[in-house]
mmCIF file of C-alpha atoms and ligand atoms in Angstrom:
data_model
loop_
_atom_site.group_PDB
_atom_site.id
_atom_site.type_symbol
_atom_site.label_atom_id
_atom_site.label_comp_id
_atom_site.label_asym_id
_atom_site.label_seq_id
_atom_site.Cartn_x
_atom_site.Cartn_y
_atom_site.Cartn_z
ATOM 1 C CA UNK A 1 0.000 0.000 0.000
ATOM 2 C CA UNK A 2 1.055 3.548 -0.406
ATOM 3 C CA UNK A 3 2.887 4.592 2.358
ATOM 4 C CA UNK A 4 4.230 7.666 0.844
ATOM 5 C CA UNK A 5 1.443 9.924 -0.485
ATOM 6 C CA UNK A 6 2.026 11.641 -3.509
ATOM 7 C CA UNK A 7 -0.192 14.043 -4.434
ATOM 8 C CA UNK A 8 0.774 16.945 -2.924
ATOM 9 C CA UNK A 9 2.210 18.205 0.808
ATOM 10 C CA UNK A 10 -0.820 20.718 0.810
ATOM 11 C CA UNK A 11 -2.979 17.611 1.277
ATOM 12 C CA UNK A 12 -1.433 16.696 4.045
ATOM 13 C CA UNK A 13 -2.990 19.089 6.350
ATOM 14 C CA UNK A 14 -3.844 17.678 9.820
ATOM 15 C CA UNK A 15 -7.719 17.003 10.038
ATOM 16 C CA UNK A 16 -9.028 19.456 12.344
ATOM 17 C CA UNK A 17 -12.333 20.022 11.299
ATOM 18 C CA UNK A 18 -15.748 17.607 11.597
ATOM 19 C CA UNK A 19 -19.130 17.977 10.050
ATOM 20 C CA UNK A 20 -22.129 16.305 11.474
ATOM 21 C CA UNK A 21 -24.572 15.925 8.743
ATOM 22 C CA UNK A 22 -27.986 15.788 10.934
ATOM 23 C CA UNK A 23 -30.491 17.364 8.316
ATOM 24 C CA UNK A 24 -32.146 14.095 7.394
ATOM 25 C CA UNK A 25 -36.028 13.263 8.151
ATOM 26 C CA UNK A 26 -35.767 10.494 10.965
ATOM 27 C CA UNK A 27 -38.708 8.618 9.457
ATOM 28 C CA UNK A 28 -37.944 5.466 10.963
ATOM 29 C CA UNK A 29 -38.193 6.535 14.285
ATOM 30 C CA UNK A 30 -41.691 8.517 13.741
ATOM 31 C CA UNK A 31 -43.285 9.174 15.726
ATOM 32 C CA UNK A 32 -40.836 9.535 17.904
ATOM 33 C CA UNK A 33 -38.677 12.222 15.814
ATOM 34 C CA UNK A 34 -41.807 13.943 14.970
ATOM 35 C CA UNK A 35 -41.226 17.093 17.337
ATOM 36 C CA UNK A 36 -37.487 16.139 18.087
ATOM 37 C CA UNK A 37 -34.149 15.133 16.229
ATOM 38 C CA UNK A 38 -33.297 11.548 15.449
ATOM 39 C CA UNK A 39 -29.624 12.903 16.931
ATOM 40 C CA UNK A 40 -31.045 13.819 20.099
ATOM 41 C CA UNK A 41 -32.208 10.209 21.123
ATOM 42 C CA UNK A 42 -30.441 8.996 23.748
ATOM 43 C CA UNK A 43 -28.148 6.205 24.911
ATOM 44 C CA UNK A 44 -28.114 5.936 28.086
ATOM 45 C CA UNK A 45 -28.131 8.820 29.365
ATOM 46 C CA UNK A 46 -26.564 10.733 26.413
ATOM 47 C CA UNK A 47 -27.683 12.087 23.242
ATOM 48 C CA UNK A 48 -26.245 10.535 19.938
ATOM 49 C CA UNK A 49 -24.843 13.730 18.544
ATOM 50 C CA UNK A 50 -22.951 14.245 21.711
ATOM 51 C CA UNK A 51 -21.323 10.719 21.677
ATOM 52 C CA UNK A 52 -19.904 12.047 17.918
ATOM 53 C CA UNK A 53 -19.141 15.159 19.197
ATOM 54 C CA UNK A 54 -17.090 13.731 21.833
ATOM 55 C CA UNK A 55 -15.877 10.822 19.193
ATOM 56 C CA UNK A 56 -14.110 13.802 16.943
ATOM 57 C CA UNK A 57 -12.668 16.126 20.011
ATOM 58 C CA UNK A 58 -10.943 12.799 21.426
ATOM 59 C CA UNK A 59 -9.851 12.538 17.774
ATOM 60 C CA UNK A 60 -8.356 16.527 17.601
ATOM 61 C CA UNK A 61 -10.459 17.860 15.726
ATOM 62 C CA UNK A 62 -11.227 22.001 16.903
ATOM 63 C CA UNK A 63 -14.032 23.122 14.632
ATOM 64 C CA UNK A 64 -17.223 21.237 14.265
ATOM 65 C CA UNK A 65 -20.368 22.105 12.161
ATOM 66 C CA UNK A 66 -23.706 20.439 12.381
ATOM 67 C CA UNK A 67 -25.468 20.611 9.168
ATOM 68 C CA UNK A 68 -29.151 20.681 10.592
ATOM 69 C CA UNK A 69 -33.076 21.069 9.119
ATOM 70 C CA UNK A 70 -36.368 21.838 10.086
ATOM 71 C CA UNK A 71 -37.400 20.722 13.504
ATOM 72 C CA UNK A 72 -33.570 20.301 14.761
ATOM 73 C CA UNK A 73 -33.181 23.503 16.710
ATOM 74 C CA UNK A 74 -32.922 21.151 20.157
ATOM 75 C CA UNK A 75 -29.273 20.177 18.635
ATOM 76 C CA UNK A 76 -28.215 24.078 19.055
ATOM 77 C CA UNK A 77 -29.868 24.500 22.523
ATOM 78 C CA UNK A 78 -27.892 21.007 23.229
ATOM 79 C CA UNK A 79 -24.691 22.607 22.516
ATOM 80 C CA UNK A 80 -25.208 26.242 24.066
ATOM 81 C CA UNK A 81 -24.747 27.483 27.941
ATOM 82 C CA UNK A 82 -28.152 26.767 29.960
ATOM 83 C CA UNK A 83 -27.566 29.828 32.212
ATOM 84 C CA UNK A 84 -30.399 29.137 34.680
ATOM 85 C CA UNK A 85 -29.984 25.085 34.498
ATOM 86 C CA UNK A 86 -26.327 26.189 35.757
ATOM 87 C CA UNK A 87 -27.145 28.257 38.593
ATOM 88 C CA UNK A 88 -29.587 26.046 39.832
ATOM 89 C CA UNK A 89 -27.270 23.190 39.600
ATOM 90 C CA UNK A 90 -24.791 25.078 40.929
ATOM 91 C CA UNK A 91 -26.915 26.436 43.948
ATOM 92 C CA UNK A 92 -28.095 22.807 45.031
ATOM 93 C CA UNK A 93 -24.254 21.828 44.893
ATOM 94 C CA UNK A 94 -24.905 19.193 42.663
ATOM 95 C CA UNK A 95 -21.302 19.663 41.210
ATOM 96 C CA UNK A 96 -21.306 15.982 39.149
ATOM 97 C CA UNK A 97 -24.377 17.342 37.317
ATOM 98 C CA UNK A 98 -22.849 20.688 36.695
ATOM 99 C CA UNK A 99 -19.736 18.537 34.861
ATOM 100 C CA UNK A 100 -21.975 16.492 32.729
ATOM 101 C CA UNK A 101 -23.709 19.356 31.080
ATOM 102 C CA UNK A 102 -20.970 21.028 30.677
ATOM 103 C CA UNK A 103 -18.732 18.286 29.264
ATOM 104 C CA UNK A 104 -19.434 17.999 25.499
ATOM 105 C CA UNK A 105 -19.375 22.596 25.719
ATOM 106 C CA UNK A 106 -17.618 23.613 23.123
ATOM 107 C CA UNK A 107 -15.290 26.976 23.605
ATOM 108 C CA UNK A 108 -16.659 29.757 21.601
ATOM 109 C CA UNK A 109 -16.345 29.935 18.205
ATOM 110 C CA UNK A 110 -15.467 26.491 17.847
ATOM 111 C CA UNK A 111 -18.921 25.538 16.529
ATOM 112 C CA UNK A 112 -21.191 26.421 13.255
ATOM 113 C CA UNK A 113 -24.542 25.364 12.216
ATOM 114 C CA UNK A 114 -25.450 25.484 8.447
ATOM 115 C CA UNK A 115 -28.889 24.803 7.357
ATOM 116 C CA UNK A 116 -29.862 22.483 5.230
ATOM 117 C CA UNK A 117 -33.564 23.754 3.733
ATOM 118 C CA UNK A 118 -34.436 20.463 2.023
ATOM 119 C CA UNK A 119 -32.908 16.956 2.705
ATOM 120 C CA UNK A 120 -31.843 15.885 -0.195
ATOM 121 C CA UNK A 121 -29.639 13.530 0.785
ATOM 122 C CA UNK A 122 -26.177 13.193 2.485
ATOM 123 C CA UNK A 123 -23.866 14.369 -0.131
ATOM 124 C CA UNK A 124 -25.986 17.397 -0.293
ATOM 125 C CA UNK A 125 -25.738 17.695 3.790
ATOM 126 C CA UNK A 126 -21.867 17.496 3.163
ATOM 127 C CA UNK A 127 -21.702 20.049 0.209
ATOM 128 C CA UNK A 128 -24.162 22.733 2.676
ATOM 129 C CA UNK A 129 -21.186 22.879 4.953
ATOM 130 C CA UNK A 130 -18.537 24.097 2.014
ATOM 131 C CA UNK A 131 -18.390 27.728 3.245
ATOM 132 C CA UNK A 132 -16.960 26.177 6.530
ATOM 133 C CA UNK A 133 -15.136 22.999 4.811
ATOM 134 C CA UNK A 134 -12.816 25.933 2.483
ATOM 135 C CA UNK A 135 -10.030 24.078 1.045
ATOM 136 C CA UNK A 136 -9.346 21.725 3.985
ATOM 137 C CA UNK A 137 -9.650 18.157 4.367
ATOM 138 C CA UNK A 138 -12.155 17.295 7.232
ATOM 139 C CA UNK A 139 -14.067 14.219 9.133
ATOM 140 C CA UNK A 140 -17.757 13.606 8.806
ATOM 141 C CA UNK A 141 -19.753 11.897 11.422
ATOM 142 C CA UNK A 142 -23.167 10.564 10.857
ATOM 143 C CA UNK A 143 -24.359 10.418 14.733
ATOM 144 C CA UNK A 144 -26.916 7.614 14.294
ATOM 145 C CA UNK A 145 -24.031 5.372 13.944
ATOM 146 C CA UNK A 146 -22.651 4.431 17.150
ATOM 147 C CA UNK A 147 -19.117 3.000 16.972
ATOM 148 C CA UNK A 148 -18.054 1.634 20.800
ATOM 149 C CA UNK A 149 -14.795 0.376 20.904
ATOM 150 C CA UNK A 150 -11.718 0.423 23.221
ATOM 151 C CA UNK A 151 -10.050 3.122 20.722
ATOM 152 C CA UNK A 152 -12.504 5.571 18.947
ATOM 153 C CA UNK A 153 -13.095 5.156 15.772
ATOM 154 C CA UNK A 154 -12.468 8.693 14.214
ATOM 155 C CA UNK A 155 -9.120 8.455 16.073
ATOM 156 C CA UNK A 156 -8.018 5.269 14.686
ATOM 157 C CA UNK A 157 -8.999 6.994 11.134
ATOM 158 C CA UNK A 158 -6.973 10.043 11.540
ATOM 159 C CA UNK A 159 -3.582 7.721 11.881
ATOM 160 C CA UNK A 160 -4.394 6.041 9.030
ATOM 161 C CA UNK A 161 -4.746 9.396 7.449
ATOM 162 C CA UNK A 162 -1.379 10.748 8.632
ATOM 163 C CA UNK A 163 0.102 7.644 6.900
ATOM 164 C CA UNK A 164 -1.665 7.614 3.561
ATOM 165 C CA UNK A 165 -3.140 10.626 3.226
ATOM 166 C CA UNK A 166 -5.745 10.925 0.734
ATOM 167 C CA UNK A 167 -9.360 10.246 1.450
ATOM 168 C CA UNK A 168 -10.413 7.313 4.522
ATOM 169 C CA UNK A 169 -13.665 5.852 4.931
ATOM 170 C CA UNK A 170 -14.561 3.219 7.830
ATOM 171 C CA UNK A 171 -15.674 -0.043 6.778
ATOM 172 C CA UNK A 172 -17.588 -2.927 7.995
ATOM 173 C CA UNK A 173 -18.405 -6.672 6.646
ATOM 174 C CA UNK A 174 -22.444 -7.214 6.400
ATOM 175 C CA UNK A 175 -24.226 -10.419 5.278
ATOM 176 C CA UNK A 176 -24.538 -10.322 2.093
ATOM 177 C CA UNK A 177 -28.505 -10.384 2.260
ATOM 178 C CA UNK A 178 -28.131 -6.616 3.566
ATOM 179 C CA UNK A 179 -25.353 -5.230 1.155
ATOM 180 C CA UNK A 180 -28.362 -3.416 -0.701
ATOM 181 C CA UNK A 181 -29.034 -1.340 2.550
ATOM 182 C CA UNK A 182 -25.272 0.281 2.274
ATOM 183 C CA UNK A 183 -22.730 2.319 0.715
ATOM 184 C CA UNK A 184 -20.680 -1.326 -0.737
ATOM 185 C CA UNK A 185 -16.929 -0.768 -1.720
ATOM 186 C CA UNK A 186 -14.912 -2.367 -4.461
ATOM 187 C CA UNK A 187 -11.661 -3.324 -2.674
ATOM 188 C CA UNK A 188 -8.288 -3.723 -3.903
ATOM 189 C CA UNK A 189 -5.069 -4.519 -1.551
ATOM 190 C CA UNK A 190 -6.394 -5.508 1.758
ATOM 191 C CA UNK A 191 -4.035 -6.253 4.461
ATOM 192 C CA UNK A 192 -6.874 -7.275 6.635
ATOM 193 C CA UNK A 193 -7.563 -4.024 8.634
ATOM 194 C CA UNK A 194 -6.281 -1.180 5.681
ATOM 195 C CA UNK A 195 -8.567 -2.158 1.899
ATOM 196 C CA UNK A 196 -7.213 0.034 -0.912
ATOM 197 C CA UNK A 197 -10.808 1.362 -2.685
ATOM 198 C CA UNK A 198 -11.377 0.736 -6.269
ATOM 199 C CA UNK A 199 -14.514 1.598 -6.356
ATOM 200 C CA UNK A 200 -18.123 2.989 -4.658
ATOM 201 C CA UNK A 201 -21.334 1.898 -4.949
ATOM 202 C CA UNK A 202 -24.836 3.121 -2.908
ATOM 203 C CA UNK A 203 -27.223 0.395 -2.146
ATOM 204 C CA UNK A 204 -26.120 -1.996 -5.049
ATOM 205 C CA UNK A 205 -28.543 -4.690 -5.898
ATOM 206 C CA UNK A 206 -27.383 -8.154 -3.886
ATOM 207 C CA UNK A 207 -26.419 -9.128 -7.075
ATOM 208 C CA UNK A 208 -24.233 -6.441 -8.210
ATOM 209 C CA UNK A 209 -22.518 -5.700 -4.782
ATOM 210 C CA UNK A 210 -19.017 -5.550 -5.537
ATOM 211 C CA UNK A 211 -17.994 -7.067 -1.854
ATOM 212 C CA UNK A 212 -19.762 -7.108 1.466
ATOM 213 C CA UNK A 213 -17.302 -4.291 3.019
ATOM 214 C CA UNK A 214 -19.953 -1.370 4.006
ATOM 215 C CA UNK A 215 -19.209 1.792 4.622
ATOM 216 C CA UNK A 216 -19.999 3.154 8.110
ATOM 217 C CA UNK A 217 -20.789 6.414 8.923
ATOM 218 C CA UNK A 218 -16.956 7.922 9.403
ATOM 219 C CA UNK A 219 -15.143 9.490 6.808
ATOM 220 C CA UNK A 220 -12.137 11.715 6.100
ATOM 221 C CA UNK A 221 -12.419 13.585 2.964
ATOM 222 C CA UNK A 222 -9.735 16.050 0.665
ATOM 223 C CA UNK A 223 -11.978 19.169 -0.195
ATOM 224 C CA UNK A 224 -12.275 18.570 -3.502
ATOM 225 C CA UNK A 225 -15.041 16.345 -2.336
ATOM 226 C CA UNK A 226 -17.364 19.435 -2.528
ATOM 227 C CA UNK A 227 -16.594 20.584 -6.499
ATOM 228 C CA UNK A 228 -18.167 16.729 -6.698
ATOM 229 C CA UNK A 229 -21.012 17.434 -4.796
ATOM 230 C CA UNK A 230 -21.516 21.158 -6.674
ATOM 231 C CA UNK A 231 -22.793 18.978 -9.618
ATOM 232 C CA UNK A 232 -25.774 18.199 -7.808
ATOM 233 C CA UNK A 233 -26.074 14.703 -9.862
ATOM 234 C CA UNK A 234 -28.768 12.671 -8.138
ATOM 235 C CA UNK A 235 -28.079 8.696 -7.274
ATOM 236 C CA UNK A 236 -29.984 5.996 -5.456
ATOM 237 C CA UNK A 237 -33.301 7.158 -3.719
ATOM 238 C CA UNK A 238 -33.123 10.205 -5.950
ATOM 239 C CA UNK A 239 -30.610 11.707 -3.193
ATOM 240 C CA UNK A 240 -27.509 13.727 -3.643
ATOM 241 C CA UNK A 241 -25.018 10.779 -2.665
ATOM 242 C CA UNK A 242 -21.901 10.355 -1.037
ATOM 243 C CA UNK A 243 -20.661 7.915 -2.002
ATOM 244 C CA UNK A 244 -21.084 8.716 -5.839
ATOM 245 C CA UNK A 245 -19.304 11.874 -5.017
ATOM 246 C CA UNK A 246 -16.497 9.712 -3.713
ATOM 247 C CA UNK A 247 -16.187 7.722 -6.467
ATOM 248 C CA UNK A 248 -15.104 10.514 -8.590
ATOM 249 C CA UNK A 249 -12.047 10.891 -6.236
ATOM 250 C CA UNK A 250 -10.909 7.307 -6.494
ATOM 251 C CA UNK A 251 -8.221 7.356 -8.901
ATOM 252 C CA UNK A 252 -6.654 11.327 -8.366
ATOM 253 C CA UNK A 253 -5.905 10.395 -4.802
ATOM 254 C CA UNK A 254 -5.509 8.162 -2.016
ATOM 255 C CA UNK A 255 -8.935 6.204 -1.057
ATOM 256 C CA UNK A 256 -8.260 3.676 1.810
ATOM 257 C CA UNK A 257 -10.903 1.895 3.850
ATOM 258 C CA UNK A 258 -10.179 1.325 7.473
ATOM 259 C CA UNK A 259 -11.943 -2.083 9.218
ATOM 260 C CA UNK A 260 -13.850 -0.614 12.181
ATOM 261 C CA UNK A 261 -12.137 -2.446 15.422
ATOM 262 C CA UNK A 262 -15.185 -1.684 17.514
ATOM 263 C CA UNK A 263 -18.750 -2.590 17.550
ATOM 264 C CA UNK A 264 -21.424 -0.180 15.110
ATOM 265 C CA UNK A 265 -24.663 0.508 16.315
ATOM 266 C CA UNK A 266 -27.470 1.275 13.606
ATOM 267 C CA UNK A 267 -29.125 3.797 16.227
ATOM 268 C CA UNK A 268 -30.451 4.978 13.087
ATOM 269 C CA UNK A 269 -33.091 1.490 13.016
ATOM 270 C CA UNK A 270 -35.164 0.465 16.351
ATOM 271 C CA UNK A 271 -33.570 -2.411 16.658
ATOM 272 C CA UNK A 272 -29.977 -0.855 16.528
ATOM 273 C CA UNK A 273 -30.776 2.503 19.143
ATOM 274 C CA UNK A 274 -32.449 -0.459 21.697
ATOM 275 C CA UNK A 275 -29.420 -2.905 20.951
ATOM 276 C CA UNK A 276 -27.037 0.126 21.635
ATOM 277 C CA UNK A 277 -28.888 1.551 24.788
ATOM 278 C CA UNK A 278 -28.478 -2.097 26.234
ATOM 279 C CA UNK A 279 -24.931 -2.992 26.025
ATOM 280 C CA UNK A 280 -23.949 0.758 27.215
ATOM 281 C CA UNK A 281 -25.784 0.269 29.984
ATOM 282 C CA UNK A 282 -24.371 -3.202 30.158
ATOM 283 C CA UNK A 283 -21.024 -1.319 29.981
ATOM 284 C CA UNK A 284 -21.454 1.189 32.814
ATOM 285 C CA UNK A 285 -21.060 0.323 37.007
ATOM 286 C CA UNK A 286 -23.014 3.602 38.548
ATOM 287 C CA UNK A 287 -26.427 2.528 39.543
ATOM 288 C CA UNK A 288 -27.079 0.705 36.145
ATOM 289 C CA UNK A 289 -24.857 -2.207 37.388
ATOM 290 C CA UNK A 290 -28.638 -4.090 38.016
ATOM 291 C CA UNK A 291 -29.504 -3.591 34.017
ATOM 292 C CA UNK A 292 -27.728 -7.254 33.790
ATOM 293 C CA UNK A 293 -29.937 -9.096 35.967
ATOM 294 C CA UNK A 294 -33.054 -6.607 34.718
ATOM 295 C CA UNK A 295 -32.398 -7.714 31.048
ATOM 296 C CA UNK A 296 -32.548 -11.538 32.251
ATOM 297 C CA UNK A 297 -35.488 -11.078 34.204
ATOM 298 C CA UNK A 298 -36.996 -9.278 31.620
ATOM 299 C CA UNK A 299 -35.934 -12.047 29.038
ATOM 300 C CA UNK A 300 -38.205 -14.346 31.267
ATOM 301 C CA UNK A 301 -41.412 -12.398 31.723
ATOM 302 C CA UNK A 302 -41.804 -12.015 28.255
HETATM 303 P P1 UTP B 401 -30.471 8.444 6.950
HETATM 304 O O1 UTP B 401 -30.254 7.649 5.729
HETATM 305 O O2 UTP B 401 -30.472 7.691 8.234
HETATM 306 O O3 UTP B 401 -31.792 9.291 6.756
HETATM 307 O O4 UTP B 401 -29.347 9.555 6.991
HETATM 308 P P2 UTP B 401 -32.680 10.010 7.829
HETATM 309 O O5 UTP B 401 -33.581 10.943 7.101
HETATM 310 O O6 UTP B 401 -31.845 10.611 8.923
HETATM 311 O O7 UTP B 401 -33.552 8.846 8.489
HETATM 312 P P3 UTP B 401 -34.704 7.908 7.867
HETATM 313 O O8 UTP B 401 -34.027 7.046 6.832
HETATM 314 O O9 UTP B 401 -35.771 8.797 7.284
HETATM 315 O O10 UTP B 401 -35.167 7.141 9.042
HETATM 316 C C1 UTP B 401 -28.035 9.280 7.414
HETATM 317 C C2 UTP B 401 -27.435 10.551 7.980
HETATM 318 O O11 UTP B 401 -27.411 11.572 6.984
HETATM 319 C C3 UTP B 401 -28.102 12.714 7.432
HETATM 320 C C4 UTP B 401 -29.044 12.226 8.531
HETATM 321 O O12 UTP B 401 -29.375 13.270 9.409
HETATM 322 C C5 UTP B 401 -28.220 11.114 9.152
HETATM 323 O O13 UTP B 401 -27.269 11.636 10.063
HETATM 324 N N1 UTP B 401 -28.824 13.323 6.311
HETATM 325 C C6 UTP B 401 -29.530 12.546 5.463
HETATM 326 C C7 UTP B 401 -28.777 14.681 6.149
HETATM 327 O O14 UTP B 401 -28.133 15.420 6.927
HETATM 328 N N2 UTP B 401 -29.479 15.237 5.111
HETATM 329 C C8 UTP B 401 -30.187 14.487 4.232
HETATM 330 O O15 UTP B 401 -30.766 15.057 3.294
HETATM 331 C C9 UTP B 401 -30.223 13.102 4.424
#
């Protein structure tokens, strides 16, 4: 694989800005998403959008802008001082709370909203945030997919990106039964972990999936990404697509997939956001060390 990249030192510039596409519709989860955002759900005790906020500040990245619709103005508040929430806290000395609010804060400044009017699709989400993106590679996070692992997944992204430079997308082996329900990639050199990308395609038919490596929601991407996206062409769904943007990269630069070492949740499905609300609470030893013998009991009553 190439360990040298060679399409230019400018490239090389350290990934230090994230865009959270969050503009989509949420039908799925209807009603539930209805009144509030699909990114606002919560795992735990946590919404999804601050698990990837957290996920790209552990990774270095300094600016982040959520690409949000109609109906997604709870994402703002989510990010923004709650003055009175604070004092209150604050005056009941109830100083654990008082961190946990404040945790995911950004500083000032380090945070932009761009709205998307109409979701038409994720490459569109991706090309609303170009006045922000300028001519700087950057991460995008899709929050409904939870990644859980010992070493976070945007992190373990960025070093593959200081190696090879070029564009980095994480992957993930599906049956092939569900290879229709996912960006699919055509790989090339795989060393097991690292797959050189040949090619892109959104929601192939089972037939014509080129492999069963899917694409999860993490990528790094050069900023030529968005003179793609300017074309507006429309793919599968009739959406402005990704991954057909990306596939006009592969070939003028660097395009490496990166095997996920930790566990995706589809929090974006019911089955995913209950699966993933389970085994973090499995995970945690505060007062939710009983969910273990709950889920068992639970597993018998019904
Ligand atoms: P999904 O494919 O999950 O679509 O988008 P959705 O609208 O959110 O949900 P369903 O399918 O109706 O249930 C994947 C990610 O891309 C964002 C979503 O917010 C989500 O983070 N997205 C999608 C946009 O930001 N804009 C769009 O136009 C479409």
């Amino acid at each position: 694989m190439d360990e040298n990249p060679q399409f230019g030192s400018e490239h090389m510039k350290p990934i230090k800005k994230a865009v959270f596409p969050a503009g989509g519709l949420g039908t799925r989860f209807l009603p539930a998403t209805k009144a509030m955002p699909k990114e606002m759900l919560p795992v735990v005790d946590k919404p999804l959008i601050e698990y990837a906020m957290d996920e790209a500040r552990a990774a270095g990245i300094e600016e982040f802008v959520f690409v949000t619709g109609r109906g997604k103005v709870a994402i703002q508040n989510h990010f923004d001082a709650h003055v009175e929430l604070e004092a209150e806290l604050a005056a009941r000395g109830k100083e654990d709370m008082l961190a946990k609010i404040n945790a995911s804060k950004p500083d000032p400044g380090q945070i932009a909203f761009v709205r998307q009017m109409q979701p038409l699709g994720l490459g569109h989400a991706v090309w609303c945030a170009r006045t922000f993106v300028k001519d700087e590679p950057f991460a995008v996070l899709l929050a409904d997919d939870l990644v859980n692992g010992d070493v976070p997944c945007l992190h373990e992204m960025v070093e593959v990106y200081n190696t090879h430079g070029g564009n980095v997308v994480a992957l993930m082996e599906v049956p092939e039964q569900d290879t229709s329900k996912y960006g699919i990639v055509d790989p090339g050199a795989d060393d097991g972990r690292l797959v050189e990308i040949k090619g892109l395609v959104e929601k192939p038919n089972r037939e014509d999936a080129p492999s069963n490596l899917a694409i999860v929601g993490r990528y790094i991407l050069q900023p030529e990404i968005i003179d793609v996206l300017s074309k507006g062409t429309l793919g599968a769904g009739g959406e402005i697509q990704l991954t057909d943007a990306m596939l006009e990269l592969v070939g003028s630069q660097p395009f490496h997939g990166m095997r996920i070492s930790g566990r995706r949740f589809d929090c974006g499905t019911k089955l995913g956001f209950l699966e993933a609300n389970v085994a973090y609470a499995l995970q945690r030893d505060d007062e939710l060390g009983a969910v273990r013998s709950s889920v068992a009991q639970l597993l018998e009553e019904f």
